[in-house]
Tab-separated table of C-alpha atoms in Angstrom:
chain	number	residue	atom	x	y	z
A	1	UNK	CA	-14.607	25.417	-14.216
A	2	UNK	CA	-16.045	26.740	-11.156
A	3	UNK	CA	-17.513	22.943	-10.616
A	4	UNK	CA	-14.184	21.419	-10.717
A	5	UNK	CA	-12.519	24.121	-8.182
A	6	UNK	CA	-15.809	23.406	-5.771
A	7	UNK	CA	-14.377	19.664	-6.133
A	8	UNK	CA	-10.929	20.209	-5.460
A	9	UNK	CA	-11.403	22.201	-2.581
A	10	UNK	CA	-13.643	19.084	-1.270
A	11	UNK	CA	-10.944	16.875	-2.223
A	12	UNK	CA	-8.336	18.820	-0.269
A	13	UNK	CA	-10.618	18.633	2.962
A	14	UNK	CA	-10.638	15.314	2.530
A	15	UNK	CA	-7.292	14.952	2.342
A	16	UNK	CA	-6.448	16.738	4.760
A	17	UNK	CA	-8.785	15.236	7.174
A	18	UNK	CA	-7.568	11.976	6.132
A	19	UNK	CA	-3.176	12.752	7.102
A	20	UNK	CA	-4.998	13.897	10.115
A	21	UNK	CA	-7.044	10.782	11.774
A	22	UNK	CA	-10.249	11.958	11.040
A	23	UNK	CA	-11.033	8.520	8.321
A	24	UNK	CA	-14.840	9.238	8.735
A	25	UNK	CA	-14.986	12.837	7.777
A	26	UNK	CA	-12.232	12.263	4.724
A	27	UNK	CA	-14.623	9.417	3.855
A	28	UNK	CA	-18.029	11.531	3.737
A	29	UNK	CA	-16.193	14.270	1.860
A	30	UNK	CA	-14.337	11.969	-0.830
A	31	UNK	CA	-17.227	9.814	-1.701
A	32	UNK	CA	-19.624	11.650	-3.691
A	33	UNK	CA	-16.549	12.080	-6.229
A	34	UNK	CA	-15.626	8.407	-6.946
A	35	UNK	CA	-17.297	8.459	-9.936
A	36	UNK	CA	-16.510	11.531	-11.300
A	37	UNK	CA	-15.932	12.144	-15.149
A	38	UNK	CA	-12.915	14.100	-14.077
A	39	UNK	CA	-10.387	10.827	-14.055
A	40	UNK	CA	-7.651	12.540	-11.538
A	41	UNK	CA	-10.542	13.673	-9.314
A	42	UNK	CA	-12.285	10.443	-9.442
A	43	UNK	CA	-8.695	9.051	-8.603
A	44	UNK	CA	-8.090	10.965	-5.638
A	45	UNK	CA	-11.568	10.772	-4.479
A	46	UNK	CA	-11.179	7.037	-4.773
A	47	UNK	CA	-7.688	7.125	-2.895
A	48	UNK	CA	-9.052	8.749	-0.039
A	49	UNK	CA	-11.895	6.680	0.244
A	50	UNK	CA	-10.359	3.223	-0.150
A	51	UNK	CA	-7.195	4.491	2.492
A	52	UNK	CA	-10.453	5.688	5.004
A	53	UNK	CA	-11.810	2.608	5.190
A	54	UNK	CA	-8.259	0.602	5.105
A	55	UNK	CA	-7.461	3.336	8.067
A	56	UNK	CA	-10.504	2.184	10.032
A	57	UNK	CA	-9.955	-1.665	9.421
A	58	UNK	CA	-12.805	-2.013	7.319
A	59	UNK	CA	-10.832	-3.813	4.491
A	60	UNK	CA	-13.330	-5.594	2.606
A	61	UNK	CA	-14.952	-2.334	2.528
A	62	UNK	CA	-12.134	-0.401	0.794
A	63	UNK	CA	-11.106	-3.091	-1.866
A	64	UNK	CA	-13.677	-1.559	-4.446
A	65	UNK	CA	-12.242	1.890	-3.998
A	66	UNK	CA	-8.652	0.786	-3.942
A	67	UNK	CA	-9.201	-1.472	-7.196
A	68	UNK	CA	-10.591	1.831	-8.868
A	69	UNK	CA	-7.414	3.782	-8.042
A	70	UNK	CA	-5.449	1.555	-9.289
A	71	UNK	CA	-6.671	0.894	-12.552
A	72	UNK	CA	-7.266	4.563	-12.889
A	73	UNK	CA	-3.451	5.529	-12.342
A	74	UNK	CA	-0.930	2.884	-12.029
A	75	UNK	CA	1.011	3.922	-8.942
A	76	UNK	CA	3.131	2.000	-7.023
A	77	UNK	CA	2.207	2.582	-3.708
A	78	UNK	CA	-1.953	2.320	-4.866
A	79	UNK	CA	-1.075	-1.311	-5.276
A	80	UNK	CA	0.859	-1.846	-2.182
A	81	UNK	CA	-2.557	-0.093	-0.290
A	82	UNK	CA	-4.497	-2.808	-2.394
A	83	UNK	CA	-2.248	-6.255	-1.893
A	84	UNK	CA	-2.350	-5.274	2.170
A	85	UNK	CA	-6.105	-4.972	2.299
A	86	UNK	CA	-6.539	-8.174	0.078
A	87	UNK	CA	-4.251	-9.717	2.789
A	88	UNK	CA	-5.970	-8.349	5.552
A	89	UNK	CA	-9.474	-9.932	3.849
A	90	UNK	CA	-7.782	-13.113	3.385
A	91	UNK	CA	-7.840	-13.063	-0.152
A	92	UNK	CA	-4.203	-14.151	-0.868
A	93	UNK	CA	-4.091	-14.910	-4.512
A	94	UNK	CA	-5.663	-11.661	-5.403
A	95	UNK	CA	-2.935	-9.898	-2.843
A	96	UNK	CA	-0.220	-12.131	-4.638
A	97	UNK	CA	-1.194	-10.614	-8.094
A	98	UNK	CA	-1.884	-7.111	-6.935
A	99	UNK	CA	1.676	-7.357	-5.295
A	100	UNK	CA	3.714	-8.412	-8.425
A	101	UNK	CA	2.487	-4.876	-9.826
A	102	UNK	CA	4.782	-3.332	-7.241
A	103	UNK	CA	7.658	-3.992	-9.562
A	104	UNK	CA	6.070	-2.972	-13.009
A	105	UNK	CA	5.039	0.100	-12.115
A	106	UNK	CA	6.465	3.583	-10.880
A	107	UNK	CA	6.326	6.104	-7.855
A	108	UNK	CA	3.361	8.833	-8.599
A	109	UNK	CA	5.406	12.326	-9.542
A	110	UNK	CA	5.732	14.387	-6.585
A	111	UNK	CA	5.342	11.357	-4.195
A	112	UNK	CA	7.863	12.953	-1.662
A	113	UNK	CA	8.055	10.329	1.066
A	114	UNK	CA	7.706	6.702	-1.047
A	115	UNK	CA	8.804	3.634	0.406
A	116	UNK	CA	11.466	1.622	-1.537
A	117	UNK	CA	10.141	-1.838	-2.961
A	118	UNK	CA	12.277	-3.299	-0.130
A	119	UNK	CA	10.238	-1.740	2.546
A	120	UNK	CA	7.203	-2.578	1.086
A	121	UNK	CA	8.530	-6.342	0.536
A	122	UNK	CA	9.223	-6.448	4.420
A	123	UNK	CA	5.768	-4.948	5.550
A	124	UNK	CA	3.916	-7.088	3.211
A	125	UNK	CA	6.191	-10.356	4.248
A	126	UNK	CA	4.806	-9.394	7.876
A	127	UNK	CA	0.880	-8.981	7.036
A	128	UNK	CA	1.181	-12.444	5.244
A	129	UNK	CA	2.670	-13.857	8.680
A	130	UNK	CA	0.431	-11.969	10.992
A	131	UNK	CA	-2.589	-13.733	8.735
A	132	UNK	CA	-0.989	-17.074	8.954
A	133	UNK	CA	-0.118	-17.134	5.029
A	134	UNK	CA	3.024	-19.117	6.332
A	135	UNK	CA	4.056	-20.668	2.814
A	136	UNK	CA	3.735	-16.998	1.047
A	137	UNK	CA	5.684	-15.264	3.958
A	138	UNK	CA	8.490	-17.597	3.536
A	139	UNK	CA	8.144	-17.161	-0.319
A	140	UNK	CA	9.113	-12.940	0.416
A	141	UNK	CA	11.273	-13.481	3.339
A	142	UNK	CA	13.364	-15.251	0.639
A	143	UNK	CA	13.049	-12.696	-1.990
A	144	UNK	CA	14.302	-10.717	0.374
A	145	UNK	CA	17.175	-12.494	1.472
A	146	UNK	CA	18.504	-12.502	-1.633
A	147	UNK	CA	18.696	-8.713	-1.898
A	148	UNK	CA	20.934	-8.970	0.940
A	149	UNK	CA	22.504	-11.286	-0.228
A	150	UNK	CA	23.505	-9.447	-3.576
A	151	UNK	CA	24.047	-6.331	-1.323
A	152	UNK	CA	26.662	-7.821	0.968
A	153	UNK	CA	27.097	-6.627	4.758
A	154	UNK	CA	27.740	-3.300	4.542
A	155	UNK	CA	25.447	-1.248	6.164
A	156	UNK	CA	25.121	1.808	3.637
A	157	UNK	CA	24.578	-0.355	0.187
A	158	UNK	CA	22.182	-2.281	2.587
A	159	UNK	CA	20.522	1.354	2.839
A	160	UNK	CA	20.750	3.091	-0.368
A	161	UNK	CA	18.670	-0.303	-1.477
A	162	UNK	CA	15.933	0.244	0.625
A	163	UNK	CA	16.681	-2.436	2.518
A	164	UNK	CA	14.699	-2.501	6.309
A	165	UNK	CA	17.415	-2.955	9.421
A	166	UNK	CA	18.717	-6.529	9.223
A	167	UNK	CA	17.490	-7.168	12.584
A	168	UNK	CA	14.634	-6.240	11.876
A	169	UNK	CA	14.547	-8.654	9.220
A	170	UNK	CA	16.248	-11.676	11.159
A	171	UNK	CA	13.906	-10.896	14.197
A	172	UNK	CA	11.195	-11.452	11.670
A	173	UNK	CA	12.397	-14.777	9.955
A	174	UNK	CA	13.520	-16.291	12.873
A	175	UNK	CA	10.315	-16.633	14.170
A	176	UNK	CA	8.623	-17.068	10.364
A	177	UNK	CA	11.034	-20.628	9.686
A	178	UNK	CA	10.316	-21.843	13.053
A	179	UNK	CA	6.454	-21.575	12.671
């Protein structure tokens, strides 16, 4: 038992350091837990590793660790993290499959702060156009023009869906259709 507090404690360091810039330090405190036989502290571990190295760019570098977390909980938000950093690689069909699991899977209990599947939908849409996936950033702008579509003009549906600022949004495709 003692073990497994020791572990925690690490883990919240790591965490900690991690909300707080410091990717390198959350890194060398997470990693020697990855593979722990403890599956939530082998998640975390993994979490905080994979977001370290997203964090410092190194993408290719956190795909192993974001892969783990995902297929050790099935969170939401874990495979946003992974479809951005498989976009950021240039790995689109992997990112394309790792982003359909957005919408078969939940929010992690407790997650305070998540982003609605809108949000994510409009960040994602972006990465795919800053990488010059034109065809698959068209594909989501789409997608979500039909949830505003179905939500109508009026401001506070358009919110209580999730929905980004429709600005925002037209700022985006206007420049994405004339690519």
């Amino acid at each position: 038992m003692h073990l497994i507090l020791l572990k925690s404690r690490r883990l919240k360091k790591a965490d900690y350091a991690l909300t707080h810039g410091a990717y390198q330090k959350a890194y060398k405190l997470a990693s020697p837990l990855v593979n722990s036989g403890n599956l939530e502290i082998a998640f975390q571990a993994n979490r905080i590793c994979g977001l370290a190295m997203y964090k410092r760019k190194k993408y290719k570098e956190s795909l192993d660790f974001l892969e783990k977390t995902c297929h050790l909980r099935n969170y939401r938000h874990d495979w946003y993290n992974l479809a951005m950093a498989l976009v950021f690689s240039s790995e689109l069909k992997r990112a394309e499959e790792a982003f359909i699991n957005i919408y078969r899977t939940s929010v992690q209990p407790g997650y305070m702060y998540a982003t609605p599947v809108p949000g994510l939908l409009f960040q994602y849409m972006k990465a795919l156009k800053q990488k010059q996936f034109v065809d698959a950033a068209k594909h989501r702008a789409n997608e979500l023009k039909q949830m505003y579509a179905g939500v109508g003009k009026d401001i506070t549906k358009q919110i209580q869906r999730g929905l980004p600022a429709y600005p925002a949004f037209q700022k985006e495709i206007d420049s994405l259709f004339m690519i």
